[in-house]
CSV table of C-alpha atoms in Angstrom, one decimal:
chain,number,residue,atom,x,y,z
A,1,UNK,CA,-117.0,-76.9,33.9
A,2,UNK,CA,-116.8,-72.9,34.5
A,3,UNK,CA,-116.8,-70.0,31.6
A,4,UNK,CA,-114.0,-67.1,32.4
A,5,UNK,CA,-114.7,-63.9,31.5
A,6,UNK,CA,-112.1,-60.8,30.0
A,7,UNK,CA,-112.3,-58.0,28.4
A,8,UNK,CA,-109.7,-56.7,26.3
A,9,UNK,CA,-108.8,-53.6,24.4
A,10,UNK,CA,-107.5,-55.3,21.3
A,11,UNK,CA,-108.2,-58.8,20.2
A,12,UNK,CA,-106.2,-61.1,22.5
A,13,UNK,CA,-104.0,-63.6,20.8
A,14,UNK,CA,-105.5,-67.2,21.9
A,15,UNK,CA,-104.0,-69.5,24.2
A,16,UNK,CA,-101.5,-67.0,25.0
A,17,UNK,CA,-101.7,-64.6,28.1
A,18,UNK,CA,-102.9,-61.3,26.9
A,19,UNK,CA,-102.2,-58.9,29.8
A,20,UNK,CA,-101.0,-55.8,27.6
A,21,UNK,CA,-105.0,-56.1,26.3
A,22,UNK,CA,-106.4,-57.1,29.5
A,23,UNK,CA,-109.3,-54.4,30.7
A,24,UNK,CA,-111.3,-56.6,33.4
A,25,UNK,CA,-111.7,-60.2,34.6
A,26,UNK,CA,-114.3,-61.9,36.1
A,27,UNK,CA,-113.3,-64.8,37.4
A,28,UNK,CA,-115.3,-65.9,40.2
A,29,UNK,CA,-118.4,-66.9,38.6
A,30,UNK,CA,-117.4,-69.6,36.5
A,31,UNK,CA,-119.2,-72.7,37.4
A,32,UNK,CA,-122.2,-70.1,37.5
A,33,UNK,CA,-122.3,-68.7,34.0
A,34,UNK,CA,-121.9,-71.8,32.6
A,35,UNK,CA,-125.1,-73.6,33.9
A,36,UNK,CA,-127.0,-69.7,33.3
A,37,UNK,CA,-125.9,-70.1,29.5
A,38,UNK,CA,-126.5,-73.8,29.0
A,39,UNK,CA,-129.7,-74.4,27.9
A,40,UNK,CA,-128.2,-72.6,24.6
A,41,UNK,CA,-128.2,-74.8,21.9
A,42,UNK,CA,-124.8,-74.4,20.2
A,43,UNK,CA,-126.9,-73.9,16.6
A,44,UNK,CA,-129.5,-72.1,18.1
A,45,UNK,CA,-130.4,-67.9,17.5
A,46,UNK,CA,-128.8,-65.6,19.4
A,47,UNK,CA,-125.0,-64.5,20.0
A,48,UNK,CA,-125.1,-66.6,23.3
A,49,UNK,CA,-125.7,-69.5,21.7
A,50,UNK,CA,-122.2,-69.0,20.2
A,51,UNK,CA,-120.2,-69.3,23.5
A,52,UNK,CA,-118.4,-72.7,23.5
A,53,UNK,CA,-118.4,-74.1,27.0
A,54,UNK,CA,-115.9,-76.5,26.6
A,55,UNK,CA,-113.3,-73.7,24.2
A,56,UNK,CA,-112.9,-70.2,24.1
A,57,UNK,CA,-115.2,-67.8,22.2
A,58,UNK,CA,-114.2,-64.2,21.8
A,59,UNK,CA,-117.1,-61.5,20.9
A,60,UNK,CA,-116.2,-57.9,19.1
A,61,UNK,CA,-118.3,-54.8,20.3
A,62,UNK,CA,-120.8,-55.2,17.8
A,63,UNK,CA,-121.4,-58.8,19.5
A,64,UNK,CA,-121.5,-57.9,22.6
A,65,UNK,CA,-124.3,-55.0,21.8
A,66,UNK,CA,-126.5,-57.8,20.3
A,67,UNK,CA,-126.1,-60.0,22.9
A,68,UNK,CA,-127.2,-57.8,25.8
A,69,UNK,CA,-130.9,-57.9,25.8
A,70,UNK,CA,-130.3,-61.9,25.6
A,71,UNK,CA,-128.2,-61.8,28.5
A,72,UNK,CA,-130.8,-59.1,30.5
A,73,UNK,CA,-133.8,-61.7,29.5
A,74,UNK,CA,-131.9,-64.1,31.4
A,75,UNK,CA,-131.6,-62.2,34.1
A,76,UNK,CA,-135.7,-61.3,34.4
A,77,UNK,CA,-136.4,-65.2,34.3
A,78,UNK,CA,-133.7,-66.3,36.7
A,79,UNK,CA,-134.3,-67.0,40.3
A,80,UNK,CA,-131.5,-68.8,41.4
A,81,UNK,CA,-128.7,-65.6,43.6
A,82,UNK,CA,-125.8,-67.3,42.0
A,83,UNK,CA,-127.1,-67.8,38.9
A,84,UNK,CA,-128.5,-63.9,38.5
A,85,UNK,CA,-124.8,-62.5,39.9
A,86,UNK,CA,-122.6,-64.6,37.1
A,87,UNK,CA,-125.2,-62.9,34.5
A,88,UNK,CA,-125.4,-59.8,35.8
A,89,UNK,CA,-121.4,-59.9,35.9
A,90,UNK,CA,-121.9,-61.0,32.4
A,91,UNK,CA,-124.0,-57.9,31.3
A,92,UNK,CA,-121.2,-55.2,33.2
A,93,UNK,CA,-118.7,-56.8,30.7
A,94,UNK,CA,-120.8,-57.0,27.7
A,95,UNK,CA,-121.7,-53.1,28.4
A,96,UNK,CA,-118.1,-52.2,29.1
A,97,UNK,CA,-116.7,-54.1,25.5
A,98,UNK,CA,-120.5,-52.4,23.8
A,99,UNK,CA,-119.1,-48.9,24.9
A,100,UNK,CA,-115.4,-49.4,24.4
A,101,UNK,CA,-114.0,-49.4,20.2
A,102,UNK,CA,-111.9,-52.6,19.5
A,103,UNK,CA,-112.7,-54.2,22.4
A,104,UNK,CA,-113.5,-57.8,22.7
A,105,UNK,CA,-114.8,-60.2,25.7
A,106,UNK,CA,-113.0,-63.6,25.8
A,107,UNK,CA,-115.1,-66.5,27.4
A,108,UNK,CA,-112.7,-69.1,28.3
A,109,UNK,CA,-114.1,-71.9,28.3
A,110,UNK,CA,-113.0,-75.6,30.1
């Protein structure tokens, strides 16, 4: 199981490839983020908690804003090196889609 990451300038029409919106992937950390953002409970607080593992989740700028000092926290209590790159990935493209109007990140889930 592995969470993709892209960010697009305009919402990206799902299940479809969306290069025309496509901004940045990340798509070497997969495996990674998943495990990071697992102990989420899918009903739990938090924007992460909202990022379906197993589908595809797409966050707006506003979104990604909130869910920045989640994904930092994660960051200051993680000590595993390939853990701490997928998040730290994960914040560049939640900062990117925070600064960038109409933007959204698409996790793509397995």
């Amino acid at each position: 199981m592995g969470i993709e990451l892209e960010l697009h300038s305009a919402r990206p029409a799902r299940g479809k490839a969306s290069g025309s919106t496509l901004l940045h992937g990340s798509y070497g950390h997969g495996e990674a983020l998943a495990q990071a953002l697992s102990p989420f409970v899918r009903t739990g607080p938090g924007k992460l908690a909202w990022v379906d593992p197993y589908g595809d989740t797409l966050f707006n700028e506003q979104e990604a804003q909130a869910a920045l000092p989640e994904a930092a926290k994660l960051i200051e209590q993680c000590t595993d090196t390939s853990l701490k790159a997928a998040l730290e990935d994960l914040v560049v493209v939640l900062e990117r889609c925070a600064a960038t109007p109409g933007s959204y990140v698409w996790f793509m889930g397995d």
